[in-house]
Short mmCIF file of C-alpha atoms in Angstrom, two decimals:
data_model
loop_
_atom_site.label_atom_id
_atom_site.label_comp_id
_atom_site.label_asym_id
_atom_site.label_seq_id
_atom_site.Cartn_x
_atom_site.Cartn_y
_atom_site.Cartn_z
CA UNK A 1 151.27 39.56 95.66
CA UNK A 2 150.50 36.59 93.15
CA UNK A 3 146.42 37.71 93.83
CA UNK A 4 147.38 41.59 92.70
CA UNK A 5 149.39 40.54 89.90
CA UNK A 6 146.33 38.37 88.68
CA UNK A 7 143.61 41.43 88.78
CA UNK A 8 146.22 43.84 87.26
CA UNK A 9 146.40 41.48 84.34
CA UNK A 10 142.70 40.91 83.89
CA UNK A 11 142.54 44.21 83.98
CA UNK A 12 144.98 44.94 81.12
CA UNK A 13 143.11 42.31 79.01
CA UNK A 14 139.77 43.29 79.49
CA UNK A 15 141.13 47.03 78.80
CA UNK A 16 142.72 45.79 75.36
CA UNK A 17 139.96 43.50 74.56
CA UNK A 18 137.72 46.74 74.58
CA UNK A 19 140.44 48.72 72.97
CA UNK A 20 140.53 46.08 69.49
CA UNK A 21 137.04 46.42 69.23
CA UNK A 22 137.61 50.59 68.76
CA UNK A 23 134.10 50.38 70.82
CA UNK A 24 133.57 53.96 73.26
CA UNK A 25 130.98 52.52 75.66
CA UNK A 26 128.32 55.33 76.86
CA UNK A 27 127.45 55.48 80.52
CA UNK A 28 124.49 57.89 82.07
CA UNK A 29 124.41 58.44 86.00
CA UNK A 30 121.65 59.74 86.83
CA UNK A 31 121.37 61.51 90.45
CA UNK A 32 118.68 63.23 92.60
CA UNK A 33 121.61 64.76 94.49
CA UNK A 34 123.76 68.29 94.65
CA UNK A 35 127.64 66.24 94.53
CA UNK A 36 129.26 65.91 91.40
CA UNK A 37 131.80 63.17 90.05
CA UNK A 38 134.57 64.33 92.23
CA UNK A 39 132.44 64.61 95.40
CA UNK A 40 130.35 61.91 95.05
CA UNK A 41 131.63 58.92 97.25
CA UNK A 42 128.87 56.13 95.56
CA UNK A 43 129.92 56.65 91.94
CA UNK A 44 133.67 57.11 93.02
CA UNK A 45 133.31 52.92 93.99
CA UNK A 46 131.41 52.56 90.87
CA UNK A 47 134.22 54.13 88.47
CA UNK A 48 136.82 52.94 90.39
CA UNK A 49 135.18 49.64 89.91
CA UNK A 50 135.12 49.87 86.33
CA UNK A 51 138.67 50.90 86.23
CA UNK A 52 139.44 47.65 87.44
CA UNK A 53 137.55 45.77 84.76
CA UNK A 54 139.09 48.13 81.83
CA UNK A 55 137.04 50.60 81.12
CA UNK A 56 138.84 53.76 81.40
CA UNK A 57 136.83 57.12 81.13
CA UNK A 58 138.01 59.11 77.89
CA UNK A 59 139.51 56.43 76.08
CA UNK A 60 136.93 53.21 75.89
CA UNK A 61 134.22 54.75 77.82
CA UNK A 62 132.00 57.95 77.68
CA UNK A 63 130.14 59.16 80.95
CA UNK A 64 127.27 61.65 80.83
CA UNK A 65 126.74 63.37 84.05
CA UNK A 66 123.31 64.78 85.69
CA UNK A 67 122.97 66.06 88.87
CA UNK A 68 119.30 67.08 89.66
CA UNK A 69 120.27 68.99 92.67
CA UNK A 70 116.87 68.05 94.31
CA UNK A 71 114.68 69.41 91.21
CA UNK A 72 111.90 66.61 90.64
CA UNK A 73 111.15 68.50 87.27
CA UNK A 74 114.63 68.68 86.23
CA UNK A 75 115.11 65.07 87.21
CA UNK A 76 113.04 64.13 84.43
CA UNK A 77 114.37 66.19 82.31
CA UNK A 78 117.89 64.73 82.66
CA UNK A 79 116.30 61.50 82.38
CA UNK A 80 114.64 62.06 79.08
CA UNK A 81 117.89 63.43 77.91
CA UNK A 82 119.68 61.19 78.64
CA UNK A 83 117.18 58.86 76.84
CA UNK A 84 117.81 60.51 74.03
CA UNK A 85 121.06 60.69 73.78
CA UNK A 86 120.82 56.69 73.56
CA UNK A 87 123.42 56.03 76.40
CA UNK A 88 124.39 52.38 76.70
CA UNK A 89 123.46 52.16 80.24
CA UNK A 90 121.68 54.62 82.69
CA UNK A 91 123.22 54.21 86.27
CA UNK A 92 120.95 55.77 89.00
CA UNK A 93 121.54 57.45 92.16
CA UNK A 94 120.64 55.16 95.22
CA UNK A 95 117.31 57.53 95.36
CA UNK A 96 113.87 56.11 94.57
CA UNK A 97 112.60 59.13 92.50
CA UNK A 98 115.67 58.57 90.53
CA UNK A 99 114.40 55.11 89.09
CA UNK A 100 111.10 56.32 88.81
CA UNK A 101 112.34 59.44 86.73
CA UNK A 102 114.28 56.70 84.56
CA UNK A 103 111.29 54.43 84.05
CA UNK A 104 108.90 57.39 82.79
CA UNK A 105 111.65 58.07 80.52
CA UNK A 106 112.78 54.63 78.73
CA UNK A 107 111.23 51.36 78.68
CA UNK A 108 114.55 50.25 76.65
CA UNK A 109 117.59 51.47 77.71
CA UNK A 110 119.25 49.11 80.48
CA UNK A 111 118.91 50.59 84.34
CA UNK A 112 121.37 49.62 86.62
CA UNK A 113 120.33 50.52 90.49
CA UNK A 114 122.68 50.42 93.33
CA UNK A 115 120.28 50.04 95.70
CA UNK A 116 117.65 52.56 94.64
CA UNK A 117 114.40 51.30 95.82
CA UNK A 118 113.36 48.91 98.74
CA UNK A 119 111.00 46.93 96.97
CA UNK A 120 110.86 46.23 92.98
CA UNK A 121 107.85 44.45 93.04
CA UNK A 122 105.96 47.43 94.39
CA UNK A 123 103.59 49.79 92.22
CA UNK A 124 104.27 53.28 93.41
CA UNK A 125 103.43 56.88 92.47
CA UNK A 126 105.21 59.29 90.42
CA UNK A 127 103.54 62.70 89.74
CA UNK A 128 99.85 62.27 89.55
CA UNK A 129 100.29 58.40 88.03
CA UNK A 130 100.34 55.04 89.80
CA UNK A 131 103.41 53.48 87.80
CA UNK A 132 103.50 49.92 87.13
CA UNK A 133 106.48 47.79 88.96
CA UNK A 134 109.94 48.24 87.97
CA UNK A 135 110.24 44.17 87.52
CA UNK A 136 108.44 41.25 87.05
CA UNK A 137 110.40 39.24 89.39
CA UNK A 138 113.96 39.32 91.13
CA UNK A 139 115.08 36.45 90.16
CA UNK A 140 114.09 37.24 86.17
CA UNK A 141 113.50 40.62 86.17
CA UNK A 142 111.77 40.94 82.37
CA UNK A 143 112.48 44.14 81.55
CA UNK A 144 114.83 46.87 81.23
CA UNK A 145 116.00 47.22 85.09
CA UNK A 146 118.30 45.41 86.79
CA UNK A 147 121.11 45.93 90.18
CA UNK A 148 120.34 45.71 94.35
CA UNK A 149 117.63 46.72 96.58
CA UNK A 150 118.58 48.69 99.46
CA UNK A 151 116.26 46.88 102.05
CA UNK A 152 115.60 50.39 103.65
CA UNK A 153 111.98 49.13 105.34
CA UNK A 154 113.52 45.82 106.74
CA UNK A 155 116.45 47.47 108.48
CA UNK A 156 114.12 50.01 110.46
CA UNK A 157 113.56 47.32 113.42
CA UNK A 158 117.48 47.36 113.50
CA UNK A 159 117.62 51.26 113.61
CA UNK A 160 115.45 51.20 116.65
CA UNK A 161 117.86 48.39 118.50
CA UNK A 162 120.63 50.61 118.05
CA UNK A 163 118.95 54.40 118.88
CA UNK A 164 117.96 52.43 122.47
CA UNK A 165 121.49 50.59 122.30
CA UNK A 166 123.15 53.97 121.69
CA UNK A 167 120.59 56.18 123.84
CA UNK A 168 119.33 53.96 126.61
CA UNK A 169 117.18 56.23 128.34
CA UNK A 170 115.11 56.95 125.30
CA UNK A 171 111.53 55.12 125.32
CA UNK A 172 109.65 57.14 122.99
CA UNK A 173 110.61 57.38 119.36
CA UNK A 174 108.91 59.17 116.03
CA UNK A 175 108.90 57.01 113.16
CA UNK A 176 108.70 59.24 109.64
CA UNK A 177 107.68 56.76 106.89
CA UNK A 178 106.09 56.70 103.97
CA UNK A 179 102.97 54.85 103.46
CA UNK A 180 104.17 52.65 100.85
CA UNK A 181 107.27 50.95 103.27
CA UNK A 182 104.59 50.64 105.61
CA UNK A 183 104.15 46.78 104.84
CA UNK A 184 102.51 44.18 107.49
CA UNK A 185 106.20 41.93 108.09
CA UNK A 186 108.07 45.00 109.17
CA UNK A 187 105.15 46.80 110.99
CA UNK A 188 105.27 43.10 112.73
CA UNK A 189 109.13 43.08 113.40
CA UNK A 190 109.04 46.66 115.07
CA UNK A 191 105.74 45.51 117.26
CA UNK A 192 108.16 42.88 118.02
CA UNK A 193 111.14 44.68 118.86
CA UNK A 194 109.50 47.69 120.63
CA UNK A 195 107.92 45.27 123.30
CA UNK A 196 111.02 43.59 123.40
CA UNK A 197 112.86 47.31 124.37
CA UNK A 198 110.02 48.94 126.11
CA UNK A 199 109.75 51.88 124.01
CA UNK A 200 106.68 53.51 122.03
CA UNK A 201 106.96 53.82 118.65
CA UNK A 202 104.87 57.04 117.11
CA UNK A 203 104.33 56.18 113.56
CA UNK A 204 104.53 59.63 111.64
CA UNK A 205 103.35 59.52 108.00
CA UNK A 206 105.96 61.53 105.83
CA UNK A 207 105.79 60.67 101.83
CA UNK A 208 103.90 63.29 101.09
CA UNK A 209 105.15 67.18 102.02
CA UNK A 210 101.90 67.66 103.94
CA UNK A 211 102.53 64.73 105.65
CA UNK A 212 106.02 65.93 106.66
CA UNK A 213 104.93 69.07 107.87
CA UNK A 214 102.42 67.82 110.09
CA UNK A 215 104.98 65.16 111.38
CA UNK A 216 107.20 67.86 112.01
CA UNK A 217 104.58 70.01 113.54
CA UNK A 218 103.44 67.62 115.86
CA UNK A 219 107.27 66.59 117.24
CA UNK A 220 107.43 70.07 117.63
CA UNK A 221 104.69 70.41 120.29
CA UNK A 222 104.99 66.72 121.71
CA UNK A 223 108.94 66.12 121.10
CA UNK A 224 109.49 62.01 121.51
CA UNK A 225 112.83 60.84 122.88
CA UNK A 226 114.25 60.06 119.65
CA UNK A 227 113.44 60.14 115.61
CA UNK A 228 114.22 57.76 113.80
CA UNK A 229 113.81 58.63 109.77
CA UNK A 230 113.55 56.48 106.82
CA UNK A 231 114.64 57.41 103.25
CA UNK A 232 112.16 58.96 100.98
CA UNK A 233 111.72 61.63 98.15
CA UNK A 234 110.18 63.95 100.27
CA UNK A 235 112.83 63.58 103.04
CA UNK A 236 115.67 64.30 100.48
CA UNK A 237 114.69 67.24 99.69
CA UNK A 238 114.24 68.34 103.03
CA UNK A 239 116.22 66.86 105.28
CA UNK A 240 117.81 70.18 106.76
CA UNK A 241 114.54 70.96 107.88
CA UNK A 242 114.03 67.18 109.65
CA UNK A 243 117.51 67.72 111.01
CA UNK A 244 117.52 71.41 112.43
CA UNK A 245 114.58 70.03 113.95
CA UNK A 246 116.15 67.07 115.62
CA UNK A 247 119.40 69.45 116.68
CA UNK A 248 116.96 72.41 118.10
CA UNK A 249 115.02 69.71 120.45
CA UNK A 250 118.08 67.74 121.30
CA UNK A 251 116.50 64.47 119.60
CA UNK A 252 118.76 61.67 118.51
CA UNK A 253 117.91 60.93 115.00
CA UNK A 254 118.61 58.00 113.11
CA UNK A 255 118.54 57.74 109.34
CA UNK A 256 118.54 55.48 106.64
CA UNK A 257 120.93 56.94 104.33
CA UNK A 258 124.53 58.27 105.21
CA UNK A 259 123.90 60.73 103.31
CA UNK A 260 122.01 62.64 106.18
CA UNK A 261 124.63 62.48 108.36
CA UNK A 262 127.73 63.74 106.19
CA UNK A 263 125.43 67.17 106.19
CA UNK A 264 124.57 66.78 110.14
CA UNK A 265 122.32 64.07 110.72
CA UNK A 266 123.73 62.10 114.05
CA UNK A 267 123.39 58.42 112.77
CA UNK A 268 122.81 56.59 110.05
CA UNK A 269 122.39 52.16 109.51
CA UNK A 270 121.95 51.05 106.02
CA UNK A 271 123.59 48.88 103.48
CA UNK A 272 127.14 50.07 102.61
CA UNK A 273 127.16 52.70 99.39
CA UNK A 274 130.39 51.99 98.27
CA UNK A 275 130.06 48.11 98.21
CA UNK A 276 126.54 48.67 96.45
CA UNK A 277 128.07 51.02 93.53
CA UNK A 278 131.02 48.82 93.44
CA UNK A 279 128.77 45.58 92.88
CA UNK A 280 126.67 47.58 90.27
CA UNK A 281 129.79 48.23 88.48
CA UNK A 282 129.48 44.61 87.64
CA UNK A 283 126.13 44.46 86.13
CA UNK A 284 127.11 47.50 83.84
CA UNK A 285 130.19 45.32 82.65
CA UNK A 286 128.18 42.40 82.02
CA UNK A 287 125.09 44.57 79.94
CA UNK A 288 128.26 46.18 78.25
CA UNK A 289 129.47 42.59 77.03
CA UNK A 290 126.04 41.86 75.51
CA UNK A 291 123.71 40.68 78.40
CA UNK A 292 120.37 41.35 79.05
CA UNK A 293 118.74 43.34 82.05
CA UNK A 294 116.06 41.09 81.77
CA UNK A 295 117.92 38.26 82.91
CA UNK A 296 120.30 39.57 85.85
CA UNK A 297 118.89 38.55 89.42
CA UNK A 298 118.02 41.54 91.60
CA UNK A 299 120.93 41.35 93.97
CA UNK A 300 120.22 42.08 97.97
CA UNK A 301 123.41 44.23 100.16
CA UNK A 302 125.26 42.01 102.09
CA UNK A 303 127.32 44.82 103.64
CA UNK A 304 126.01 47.50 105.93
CA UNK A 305 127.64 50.39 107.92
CA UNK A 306 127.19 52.38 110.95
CA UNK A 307 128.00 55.92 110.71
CA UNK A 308 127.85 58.44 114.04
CA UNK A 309 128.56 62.26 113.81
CA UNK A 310 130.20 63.57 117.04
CA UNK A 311 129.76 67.51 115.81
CA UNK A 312 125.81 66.63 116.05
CA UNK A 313 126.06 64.75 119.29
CA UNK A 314 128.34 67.52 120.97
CA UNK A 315 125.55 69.86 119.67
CA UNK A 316 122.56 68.46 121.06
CA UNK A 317 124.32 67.42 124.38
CA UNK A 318 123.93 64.03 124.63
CA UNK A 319 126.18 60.91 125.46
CA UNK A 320 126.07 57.93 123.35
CA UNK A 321 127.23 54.77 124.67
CA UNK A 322 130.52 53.95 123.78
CA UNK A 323 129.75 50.54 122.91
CA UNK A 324 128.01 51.84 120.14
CA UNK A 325 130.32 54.41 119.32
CA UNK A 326 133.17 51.70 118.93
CA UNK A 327 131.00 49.48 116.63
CA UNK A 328 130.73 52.56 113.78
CA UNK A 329 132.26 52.56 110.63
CA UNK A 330 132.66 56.02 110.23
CA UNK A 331 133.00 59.03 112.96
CA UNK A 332 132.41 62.03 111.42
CA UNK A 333 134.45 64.45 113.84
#
């Protein structure tokens, strides 16, 4: 009681702190996604969030709103606009194309990411252009970005201990990947843990679309025992295609992101959403209050959640140990 009693109050000071300075603070979420405020689970944590530390939306704090619905052009666009519109803080969508679309469009307005990209560190490609690293280093990041990783490439060797954990009799699995997670320690760790399990692992190039659709092309003919699918700009945008797939040859599929699963994907490991947004809520406080992206650590999840859809697994006829099944998170029924 004495511990609720003690946020409620910070609360009410920080909320009439912000009031006596008459400040509105300006807030742009940007998303790659088709939700919007009220649907959207990840920035429901993150406003909640900054409920808690006073800022409440239409009195000391403005949010602008853009939802890309999938669109890489009008993802840029949104993210130029909302450039423009000189928003205190831009708050993307944990979707790498998202940050990228933010770093073609401002090289000065603060960028919070709840756990947008695997690895900061890494050059990438957006549009025809190799783009430069979103930091200089995690610990001082130099620039204008700032928030958590979402350690997609490290957790694949766990997805794999869990699709044999949950699907025992499985010892083939398709791997869709990008190049660029491709990196030599986790190419090492799945060697590792696919001797360990006795099960192939068939890597499958997918960052580009032509890569996809020969991946998909060659499950197709040759179907593996299992997918297992990490999180990408090309798999975003079609991920009903990856997952009819998986539910017209009966293939447990794992993904990265939950979000695959709340639209029929059967599984999904990765670092909690709603503790991620929630944590980010914090660095948007602290760049509110004067600080400089520059200087807040790239943070790392320290929560992660398994999430199992039963609809998916009654429709491609398969049993998952219940083991498993009593370890999830979430059951989507």
């Amino acid at each position: 009681m004495i511990r609720i009693l003690c946020i409620l109050l910070f609360a009410i000071s920080a909320f009439a702190e912000a009031q006596q300075t008459g400040r509105v603070y300006r807030l742009g979420y940007l998303s790659s996604g088709t939700a919007s405020p009220a649907t959207d689970p990840g920035f429901g944590a993150l406003r909640k969030r900054l409920q808690d530390l006073g800022y409440m939306e239409g009195q000391n704090l403005h949010i602008e709103y853009r939802y890309a619905e999938l669109d890489q052009k009008r993802l840029q666009d949104f993210a130029v606009e909302l450039a423009q519109l000189k928003v205190d803080v831009i708050v993307t969508s944990p979707d790498e194309p998202v940050v990228r679309a933010a770093q073609v469009a401002t090289r000065t307005i603060p960028v919070v990411m709840p756990g947008s990209v695997a690895d900061p560190l890494a050059p990438t490609f957006w549009g025809e252009k190799q783009r430069a690293p979103l930091v200089a280093s995690l610990a001082r990041p130099g620039g204008n970005f700032t928030g958590l990783t979402n350690l997609d490439s490290e957790l694949h060797p766990k997805r794999l201990e869990l699709l044999k954990e949950s699907f025992p009799r499985i010892s083939k699995v398709a791997l869709l990947w990008p190049r660029a997670q491709q990196q030599k320690q986790t190419l090492k760790e799945i060697e590792i843990v696919k001797q360990a399990l006795n099960i192939e692992v068939q890597s499958r190039a997918s960052g580009t679309l032509e890569d996809l659709e020969r991946a998909l092309d060659e499950i197709s003919r040759q179907p593996p025992d299992a997918l297992l699918v990490a999180r990408s700009a090309v798999m975003l945008k079609n991920r009903e295609r990856v997952i009819g797939l998986a539910i017209k040859r009966r293939l447990p599929a794992m993904f990265a992101g939950s979000e695959n699963v709340t639209v029929g994907g059967l599984m999904s490991y990765g670092a909690d959403l709603g503790d991620v947004y929630s944590r980010a809520a914090v660095f948007v406080d602290k760049i509110f209050k004067g600080a400089s992206p520059s200087e807040l650590p790239i943070e790392r999840p320290t929560k992660f959640e398994l999430i199992i859809n039963l609809k998916t697994l009654k429709q491609i006829n398969a049993t998952i140990s219940p083991h498993v099944l009593a370890r999830a998170d979430r059951v989507i029924r």
